[in-house]
PDB file of C-alpha atoms in Angstrom:
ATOM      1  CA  UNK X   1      13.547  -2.286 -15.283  1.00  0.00           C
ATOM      2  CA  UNK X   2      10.112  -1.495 -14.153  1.00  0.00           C
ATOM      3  CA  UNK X   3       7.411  -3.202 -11.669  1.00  0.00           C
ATOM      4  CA  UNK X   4       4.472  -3.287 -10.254  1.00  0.00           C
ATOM      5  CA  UNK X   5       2.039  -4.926  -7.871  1.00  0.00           C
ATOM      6  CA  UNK X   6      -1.842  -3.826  -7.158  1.00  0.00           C
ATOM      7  CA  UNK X   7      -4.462  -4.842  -4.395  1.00  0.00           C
ATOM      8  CA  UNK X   8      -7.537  -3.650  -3.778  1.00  0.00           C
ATOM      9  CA  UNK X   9      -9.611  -6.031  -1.412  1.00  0.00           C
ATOM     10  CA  UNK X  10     -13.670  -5.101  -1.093  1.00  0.00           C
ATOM     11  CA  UNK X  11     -15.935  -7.607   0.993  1.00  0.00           C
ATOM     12  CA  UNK X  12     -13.472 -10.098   1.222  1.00  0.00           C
ATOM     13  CA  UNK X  13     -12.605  -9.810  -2.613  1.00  0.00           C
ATOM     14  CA  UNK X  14      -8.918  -9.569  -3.748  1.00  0.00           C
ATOM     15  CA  UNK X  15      -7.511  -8.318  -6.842  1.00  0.00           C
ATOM     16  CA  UNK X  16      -3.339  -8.489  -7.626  1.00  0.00           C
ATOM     17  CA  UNK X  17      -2.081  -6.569 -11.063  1.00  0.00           C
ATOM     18  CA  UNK X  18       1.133  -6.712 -12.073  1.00  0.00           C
ATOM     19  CA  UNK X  19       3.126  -4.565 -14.553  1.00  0.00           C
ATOM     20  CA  UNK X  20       5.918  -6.965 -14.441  1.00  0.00           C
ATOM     21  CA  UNK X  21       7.429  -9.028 -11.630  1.00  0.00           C
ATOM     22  CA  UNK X  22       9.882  -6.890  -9.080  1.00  0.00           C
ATOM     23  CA  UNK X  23      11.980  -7.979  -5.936  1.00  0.00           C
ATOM     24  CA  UNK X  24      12.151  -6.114  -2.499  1.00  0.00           C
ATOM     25  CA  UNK X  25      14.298  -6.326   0.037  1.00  0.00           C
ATOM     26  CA  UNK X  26      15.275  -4.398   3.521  1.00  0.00           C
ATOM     27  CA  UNK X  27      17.994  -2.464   5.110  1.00  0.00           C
ATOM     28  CA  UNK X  28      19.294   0.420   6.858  1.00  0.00           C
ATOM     29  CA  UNK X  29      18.885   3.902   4.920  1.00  0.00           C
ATOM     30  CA  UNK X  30      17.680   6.224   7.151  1.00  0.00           C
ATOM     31  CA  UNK X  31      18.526   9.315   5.119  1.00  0.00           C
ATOM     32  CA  UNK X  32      18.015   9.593   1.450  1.00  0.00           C
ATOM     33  CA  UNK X  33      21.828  11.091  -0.002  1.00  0.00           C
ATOM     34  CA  UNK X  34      22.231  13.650  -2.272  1.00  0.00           C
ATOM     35  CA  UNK X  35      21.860  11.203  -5.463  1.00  0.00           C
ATOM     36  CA  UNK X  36      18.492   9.727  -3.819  1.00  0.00           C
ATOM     37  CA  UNK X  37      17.629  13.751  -3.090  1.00  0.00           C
ATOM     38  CA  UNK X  38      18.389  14.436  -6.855  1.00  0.00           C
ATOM     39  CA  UNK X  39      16.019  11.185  -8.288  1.00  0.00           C
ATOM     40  CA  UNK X  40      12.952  12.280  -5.955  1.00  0.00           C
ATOM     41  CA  UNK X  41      12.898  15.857  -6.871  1.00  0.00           C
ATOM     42  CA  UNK X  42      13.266  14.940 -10.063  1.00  0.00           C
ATOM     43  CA  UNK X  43      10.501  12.458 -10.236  1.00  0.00           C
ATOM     44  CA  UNK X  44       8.161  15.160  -8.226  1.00  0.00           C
ATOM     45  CA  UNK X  45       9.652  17.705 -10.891  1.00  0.00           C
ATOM     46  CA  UNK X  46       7.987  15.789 -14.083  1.00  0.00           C
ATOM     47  CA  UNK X  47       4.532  14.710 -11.498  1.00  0.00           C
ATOM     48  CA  UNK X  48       4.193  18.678 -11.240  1.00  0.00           C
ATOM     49  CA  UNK X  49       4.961  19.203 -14.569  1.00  0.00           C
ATOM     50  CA  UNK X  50       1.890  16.735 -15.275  1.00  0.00           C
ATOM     51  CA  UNK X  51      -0.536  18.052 -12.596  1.00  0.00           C
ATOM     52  CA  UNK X  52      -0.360  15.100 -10.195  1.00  0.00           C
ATOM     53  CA  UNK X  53       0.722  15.719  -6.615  1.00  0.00           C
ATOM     54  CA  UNK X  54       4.346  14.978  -5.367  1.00  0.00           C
ATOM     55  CA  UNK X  55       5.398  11.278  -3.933  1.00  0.00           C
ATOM     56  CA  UNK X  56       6.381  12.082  -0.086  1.00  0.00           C
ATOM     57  CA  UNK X  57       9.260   9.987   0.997  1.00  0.00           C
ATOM     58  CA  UNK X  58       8.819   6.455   2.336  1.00  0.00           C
ATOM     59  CA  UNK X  59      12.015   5.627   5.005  1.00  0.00           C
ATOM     60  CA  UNK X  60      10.755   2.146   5.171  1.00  0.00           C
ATOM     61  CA  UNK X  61      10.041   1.727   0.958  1.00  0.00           C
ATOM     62  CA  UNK X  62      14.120   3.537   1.047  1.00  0.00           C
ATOM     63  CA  UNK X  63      15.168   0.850   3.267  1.00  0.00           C
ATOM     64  CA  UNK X  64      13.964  -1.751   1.089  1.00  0.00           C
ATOM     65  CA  UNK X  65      15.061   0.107  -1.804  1.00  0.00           C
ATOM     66  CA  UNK X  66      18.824   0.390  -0.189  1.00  0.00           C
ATOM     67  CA  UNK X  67      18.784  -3.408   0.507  1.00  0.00           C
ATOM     68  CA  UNK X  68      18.494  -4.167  -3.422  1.00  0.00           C
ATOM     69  CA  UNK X  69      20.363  -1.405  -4.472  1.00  0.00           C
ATOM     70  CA  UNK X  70      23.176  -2.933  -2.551  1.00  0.00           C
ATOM     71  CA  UNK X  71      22.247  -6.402  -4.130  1.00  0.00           C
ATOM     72  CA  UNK X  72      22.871  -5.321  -7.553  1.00  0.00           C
ATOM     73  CA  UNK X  73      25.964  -3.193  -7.036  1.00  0.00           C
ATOM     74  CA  UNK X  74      26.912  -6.933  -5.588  1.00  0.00           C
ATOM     75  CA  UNK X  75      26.231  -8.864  -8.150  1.00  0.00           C
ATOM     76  CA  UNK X  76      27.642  -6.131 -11.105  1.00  0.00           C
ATOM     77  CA  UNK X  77      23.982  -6.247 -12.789  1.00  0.00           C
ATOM     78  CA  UNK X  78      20.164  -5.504 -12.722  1.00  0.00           C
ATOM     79  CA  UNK X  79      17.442  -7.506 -11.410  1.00  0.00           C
ATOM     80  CA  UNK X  80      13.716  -6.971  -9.461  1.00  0.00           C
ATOM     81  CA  UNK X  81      14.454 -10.080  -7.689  1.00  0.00           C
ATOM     82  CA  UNK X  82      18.118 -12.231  -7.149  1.00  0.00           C
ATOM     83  CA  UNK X  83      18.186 -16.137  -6.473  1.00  0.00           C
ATOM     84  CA  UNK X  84      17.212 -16.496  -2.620  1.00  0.00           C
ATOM     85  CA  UNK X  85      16.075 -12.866  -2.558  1.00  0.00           C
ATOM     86  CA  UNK X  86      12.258 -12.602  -1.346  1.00  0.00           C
ATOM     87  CA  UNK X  87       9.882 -10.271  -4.184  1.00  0.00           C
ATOM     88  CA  UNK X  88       9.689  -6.661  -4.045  1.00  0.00           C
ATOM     89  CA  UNK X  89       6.595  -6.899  -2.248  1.00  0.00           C
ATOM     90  CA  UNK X  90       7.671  -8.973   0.536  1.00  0.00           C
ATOM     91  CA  UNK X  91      10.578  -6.804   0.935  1.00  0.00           C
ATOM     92  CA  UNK X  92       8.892  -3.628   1.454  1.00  0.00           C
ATOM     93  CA  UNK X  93       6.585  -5.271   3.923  1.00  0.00           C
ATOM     94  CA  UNK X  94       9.890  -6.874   6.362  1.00  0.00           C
ATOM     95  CA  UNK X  95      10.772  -3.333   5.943  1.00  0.00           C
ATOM     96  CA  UNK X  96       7.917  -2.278   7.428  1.00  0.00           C
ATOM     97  CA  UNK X  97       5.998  -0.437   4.393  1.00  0.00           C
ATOM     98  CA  UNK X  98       2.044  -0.561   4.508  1.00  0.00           C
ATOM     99  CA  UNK X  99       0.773  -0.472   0.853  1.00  0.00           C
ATOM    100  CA  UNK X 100      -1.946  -1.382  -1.509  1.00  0.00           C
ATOM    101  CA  UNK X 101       0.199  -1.096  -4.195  1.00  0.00           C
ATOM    102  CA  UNK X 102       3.923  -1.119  -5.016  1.00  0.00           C
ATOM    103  CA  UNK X 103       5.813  -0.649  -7.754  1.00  0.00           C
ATOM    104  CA  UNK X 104       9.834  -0.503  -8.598  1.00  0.00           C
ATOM    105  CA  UNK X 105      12.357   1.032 -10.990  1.00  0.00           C
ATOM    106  CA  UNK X 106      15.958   0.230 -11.411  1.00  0.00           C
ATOM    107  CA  UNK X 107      18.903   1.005 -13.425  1.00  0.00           C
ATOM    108  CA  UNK X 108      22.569   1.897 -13.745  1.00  0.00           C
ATOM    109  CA  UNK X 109      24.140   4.725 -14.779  1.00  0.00           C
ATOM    110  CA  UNK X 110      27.276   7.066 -14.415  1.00  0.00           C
ATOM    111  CA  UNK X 111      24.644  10.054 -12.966  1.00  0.00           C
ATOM    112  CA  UNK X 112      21.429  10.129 -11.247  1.00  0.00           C
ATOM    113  CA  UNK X 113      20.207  12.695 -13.486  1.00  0.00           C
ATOM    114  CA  UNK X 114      21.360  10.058 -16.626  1.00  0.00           C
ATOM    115  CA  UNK X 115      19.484   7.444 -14.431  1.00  0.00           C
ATOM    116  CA  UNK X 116      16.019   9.844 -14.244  1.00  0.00           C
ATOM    117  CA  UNK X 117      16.514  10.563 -18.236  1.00  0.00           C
ATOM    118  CA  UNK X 118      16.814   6.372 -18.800  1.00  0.00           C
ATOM    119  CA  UNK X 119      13.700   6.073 -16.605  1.00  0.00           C
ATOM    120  CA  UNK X 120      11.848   8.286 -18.754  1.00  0.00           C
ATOM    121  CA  UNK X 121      12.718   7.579 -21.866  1.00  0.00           C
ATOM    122  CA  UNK X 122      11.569   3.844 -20.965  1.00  0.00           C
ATOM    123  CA  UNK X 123       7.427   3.702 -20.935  1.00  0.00           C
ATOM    124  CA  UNK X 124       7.202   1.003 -18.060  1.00  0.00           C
ATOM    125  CA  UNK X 125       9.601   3.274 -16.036  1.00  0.00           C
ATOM    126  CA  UNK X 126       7.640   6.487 -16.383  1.00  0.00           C
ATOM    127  CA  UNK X 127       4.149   4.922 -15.813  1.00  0.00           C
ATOM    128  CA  UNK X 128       5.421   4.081 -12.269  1.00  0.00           C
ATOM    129  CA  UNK X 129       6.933   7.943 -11.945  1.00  0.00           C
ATOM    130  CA  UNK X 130       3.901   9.567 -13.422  1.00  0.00           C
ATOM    131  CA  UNK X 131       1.062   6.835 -11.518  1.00  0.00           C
ATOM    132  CA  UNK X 132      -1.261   9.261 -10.371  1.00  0.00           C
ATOM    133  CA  UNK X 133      -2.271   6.248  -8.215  1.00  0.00           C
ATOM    134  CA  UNK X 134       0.746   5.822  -6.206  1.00  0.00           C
ATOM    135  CA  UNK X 135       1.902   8.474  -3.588  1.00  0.00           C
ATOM    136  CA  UNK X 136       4.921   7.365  -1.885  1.00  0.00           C
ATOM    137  CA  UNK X 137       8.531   6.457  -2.663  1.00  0.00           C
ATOM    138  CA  UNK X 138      11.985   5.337  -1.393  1.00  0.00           C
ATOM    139  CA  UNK X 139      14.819   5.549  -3.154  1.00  0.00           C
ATOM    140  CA  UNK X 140      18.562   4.317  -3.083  1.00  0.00           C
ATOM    141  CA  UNK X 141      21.406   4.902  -5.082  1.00  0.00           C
ATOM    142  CA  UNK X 142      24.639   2.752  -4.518  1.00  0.00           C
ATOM    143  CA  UNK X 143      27.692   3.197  -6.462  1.00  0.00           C
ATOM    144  CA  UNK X 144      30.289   0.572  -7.200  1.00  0.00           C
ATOM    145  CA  UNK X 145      33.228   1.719  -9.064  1.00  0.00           C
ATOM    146  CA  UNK X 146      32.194   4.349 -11.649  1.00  0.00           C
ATOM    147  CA  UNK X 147      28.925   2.807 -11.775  1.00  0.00           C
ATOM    148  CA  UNK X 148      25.487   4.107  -9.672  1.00  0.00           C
ATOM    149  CA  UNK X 149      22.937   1.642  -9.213  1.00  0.00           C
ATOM    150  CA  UNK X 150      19.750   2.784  -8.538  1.00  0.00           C
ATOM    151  CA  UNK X 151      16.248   1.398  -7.133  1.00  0.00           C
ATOM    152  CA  UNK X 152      13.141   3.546  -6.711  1.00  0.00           C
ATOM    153  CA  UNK X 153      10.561   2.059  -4.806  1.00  0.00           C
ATOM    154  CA  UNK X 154       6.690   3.500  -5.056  1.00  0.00           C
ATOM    155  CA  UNK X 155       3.435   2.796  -3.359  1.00  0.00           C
ATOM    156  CA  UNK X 156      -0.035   3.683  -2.394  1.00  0.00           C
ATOM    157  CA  UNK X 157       0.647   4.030   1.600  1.00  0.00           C
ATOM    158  CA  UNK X 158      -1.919   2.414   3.795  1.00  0.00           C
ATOM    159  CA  UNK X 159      -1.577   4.218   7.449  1.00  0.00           C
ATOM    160  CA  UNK X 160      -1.266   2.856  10.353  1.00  0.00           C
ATOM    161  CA  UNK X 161      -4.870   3.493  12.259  1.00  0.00           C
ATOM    162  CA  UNK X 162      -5.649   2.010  15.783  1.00  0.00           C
ATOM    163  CA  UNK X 163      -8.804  -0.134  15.843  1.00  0.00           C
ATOM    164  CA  UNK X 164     -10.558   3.039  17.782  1.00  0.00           C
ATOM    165  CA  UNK X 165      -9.431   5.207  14.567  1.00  0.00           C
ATOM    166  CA  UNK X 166     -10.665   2.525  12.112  1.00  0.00           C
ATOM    167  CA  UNK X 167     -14.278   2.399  13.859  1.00  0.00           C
ATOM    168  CA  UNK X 168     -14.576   6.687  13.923  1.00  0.00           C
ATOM    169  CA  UNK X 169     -13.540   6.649  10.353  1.00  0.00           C
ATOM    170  CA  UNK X 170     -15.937   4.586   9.767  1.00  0.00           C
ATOM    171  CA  UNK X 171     -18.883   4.982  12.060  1.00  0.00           C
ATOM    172  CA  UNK X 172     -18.043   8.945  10.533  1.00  0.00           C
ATOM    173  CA  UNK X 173     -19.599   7.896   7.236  1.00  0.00           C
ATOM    174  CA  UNK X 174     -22.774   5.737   8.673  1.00  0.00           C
ATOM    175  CA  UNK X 175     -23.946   8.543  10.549  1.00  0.00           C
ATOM    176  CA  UNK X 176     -24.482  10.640   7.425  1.00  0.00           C
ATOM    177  CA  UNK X 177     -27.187   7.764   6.568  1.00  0.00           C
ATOM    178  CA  UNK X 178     -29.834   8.355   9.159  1.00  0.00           C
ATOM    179  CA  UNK X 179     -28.369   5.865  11.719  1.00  0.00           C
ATOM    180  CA  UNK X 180     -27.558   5.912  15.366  1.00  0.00           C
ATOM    181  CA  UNK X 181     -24.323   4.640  15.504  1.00  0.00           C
ATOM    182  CA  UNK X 182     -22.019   3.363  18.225  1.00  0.00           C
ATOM    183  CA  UNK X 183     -18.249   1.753  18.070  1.00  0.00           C
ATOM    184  CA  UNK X 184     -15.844  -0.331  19.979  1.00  0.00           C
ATOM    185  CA  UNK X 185     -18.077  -2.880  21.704  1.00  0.00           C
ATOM    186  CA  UNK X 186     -16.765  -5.911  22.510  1.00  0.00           C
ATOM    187  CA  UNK X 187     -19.461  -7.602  20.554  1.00  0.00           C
ATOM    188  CA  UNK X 188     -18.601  -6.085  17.508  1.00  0.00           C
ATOM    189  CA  UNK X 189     -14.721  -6.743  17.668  1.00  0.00           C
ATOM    190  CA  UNK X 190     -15.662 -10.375  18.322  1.00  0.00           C
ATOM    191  CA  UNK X 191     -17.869  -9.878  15.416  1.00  0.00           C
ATOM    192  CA  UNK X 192     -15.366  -8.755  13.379  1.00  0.00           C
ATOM    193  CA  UNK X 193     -12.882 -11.628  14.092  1.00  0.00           C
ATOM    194  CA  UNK X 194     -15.665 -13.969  13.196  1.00  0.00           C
ATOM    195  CA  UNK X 195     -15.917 -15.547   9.721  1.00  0.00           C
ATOM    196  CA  UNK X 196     -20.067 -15.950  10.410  1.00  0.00           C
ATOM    197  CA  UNK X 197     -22.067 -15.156  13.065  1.00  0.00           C
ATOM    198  CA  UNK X 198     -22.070 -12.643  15.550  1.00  0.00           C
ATOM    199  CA  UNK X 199     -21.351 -11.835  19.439  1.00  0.00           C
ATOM    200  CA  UNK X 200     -23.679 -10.571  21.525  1.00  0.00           C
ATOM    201  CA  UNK X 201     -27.770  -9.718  21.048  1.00  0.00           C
ATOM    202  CA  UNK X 202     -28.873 -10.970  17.774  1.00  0.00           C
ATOM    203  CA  UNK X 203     -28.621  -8.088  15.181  1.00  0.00           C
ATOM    204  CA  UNK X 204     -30.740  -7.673  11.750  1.00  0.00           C
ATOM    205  CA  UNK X 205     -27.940  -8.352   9.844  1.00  0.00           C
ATOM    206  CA  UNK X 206     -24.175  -8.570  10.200  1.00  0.00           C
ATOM    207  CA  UNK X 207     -21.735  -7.316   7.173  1.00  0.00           C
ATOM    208  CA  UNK X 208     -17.956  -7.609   7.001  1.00  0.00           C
ATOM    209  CA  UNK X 209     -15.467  -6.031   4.733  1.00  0.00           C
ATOM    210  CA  UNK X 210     -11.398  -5.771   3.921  1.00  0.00           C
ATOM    211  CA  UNK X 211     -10.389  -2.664   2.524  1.00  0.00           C
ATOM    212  CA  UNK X 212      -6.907  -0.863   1.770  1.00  0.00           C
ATOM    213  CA  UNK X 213      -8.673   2.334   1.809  1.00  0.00           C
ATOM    214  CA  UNK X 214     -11.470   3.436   4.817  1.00  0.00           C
ATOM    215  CA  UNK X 215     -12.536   6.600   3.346  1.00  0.00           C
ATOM    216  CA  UNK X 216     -15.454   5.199   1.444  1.00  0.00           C
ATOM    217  CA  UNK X 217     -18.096   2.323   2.224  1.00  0.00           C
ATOM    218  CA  UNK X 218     -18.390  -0.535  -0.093  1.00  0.00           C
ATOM    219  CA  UNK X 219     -21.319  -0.693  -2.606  1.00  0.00           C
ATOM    220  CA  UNK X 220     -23.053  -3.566  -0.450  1.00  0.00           C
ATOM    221  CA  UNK X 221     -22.858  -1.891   2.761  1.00  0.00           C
ATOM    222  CA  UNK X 222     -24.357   1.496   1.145  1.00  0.00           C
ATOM    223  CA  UNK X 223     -27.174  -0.624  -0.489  1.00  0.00           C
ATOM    224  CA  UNK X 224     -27.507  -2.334   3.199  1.00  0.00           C
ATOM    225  CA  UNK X 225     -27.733   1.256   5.254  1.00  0.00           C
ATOM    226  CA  UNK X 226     -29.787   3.124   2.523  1.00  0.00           C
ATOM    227  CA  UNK X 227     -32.685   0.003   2.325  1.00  0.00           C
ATOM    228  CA  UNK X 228     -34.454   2.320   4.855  1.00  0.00           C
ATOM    229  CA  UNK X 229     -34.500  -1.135   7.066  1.00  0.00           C
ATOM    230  CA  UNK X 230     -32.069  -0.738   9.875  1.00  0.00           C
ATOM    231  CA  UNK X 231     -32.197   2.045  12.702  1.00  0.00           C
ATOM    232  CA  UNK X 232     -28.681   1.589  14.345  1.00  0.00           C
ATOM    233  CA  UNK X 233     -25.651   0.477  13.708  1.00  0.00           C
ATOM    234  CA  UNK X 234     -22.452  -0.894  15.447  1.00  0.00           C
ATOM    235  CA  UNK X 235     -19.249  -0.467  14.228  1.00  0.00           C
ATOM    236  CA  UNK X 236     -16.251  -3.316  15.277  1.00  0.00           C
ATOM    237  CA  UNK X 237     -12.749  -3.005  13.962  1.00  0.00           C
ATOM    238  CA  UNK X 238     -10.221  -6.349  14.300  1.00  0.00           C
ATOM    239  CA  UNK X 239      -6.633  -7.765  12.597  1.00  0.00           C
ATOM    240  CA  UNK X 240      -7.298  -8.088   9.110  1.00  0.00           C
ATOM    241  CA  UNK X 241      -5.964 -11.842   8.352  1.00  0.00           C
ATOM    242  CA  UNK X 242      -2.457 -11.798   7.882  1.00  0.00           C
ATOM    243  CA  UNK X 243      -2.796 -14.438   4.482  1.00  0.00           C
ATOM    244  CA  UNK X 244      -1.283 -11.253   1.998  1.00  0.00           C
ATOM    245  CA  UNK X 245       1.872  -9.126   1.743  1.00  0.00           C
ATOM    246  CA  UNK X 246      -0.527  -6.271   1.457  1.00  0.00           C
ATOM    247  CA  UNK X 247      -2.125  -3.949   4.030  1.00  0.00           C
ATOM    248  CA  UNK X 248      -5.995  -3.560   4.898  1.00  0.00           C
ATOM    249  CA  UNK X 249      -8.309  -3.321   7.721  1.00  0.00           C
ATOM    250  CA  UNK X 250     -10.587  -5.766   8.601  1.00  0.00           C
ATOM    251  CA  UNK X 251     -14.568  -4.399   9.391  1.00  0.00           C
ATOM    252  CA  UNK X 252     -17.604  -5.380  10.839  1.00  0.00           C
ATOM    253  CA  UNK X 253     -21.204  -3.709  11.409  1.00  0.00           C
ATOM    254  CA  UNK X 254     -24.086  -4.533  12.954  1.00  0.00           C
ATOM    255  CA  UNK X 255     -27.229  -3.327  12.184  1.00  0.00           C
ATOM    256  CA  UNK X 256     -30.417  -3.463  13.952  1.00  0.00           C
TER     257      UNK X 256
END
């Protein structure tokens, strides 16, 4: 069985694609075994084999992965999601994943390499392996009598940047646009936590974004900071609001 869950948020603008609906769930796996060894080089075996770079290992998405796993070998059958059990997404997140996107696999088999050729053989299942979107994984493999169940867990990994980070990353790309720009006031983090308005002197105009993914400005702020208008610009960085299961950062410049 095959998931998946997408999110892409762009000036406060939120977009959720599913492949099919997935659970999630938590626990201690700290160490991927030999049969969760054998399914990732396996799945970074066909991604090479297709040009696409290899999924690096995800000890939280493994943890959540290890959690289910456990739930199915349980319960003597496959699911994304068991009565009382939270979604795949939320799972990963208690986990502590970051992601933009997350996607799942399971199966049961007598051999993880049977498992990989299942996975494959299945079109759902080998989108998610071969996603040239996604670039992290966890996987678990639990057996329970002669049988192996087996959960792989993928995502697009958000990292973990302090607000200081988030503002250079940022500010990084402004000053390519003919802009003095500054970061970390405390205007501009008030700014940021602001749904209108703005802290300190009046600026020309304020703009505020959510985005999984810092290394590019959104098409309003690049029409805003290449009007020819604006001289300067501040850069804030706050907590993105904690309404979704996935990650972002929260943004705000000011430019005068």
């Amino acid at each position: 069985m095959a998931t998946a869950f997408r999110f892409l948020a762009i000036v406060a603008a939120v977009v959720l694609v599913a492949l099919l609906l997935t659970p999630r769930l938590f626990a201690a796996h700290p160490q991927n075994s030999v049969a969760d060894q054998t399914l990732l080089n396996a799945a970074n075996h066909e991604r090479a084999a297709a040009g696409l770079p290899p999924l690096q290992w995800d000890p939280a998405l493994s943890a959540a992965a290890h959690k289910h796993a456990l739930r199915m070998a349980q319960a003597n059958q496959l699911s994304h999601q068991f009565p009382g059990e939270p979604p795949m997404q939320d799972r990963a997140r208690q986990a502590g994943a970051r992601f933009s996107m997350i996607a799942e696999n399971v199966a049961q088999g007598s051999t993880p390499s049977g498992i990989h050729t299942q996975w494959m053989n299945s079109p759902p299942h080998r989108a998610n392996i071969l996603d040239p979107d996604l670039n992290a994984i966890g996987i678990s493999v639990v057996q329970s009598g002669n049988t192996l169940f087996a959960v792989e867990d993928f995502s697009v990994s958000v990292p973990t940047l302090s607000l200081e980070e988030q503002e250079q990353q940022v500010a990084s790309q402004l000053s390519g646009h003919e802009l003095h720009v500054t970061t970390g006031s405390d205007d501009a983090r008030k700014t940021c936590e602001m749904d209108r308005g703005w802290s300190g002197a009046r600026p020309s105009a304020v703009l505020r974004y959510e985005m999984s993914d810092l290394s590019n400005l959104p098409d309003e702020v690049m029409q805003k900071v290449d009007s020819g208008k604006f001289h300067s610009a501040v850069v804030g960085a706050c907590k993105a609001s904690g309404t979704s299961e996935f990650s972002r950062f929260r943004i705000a410049i000011l430019l005068f």
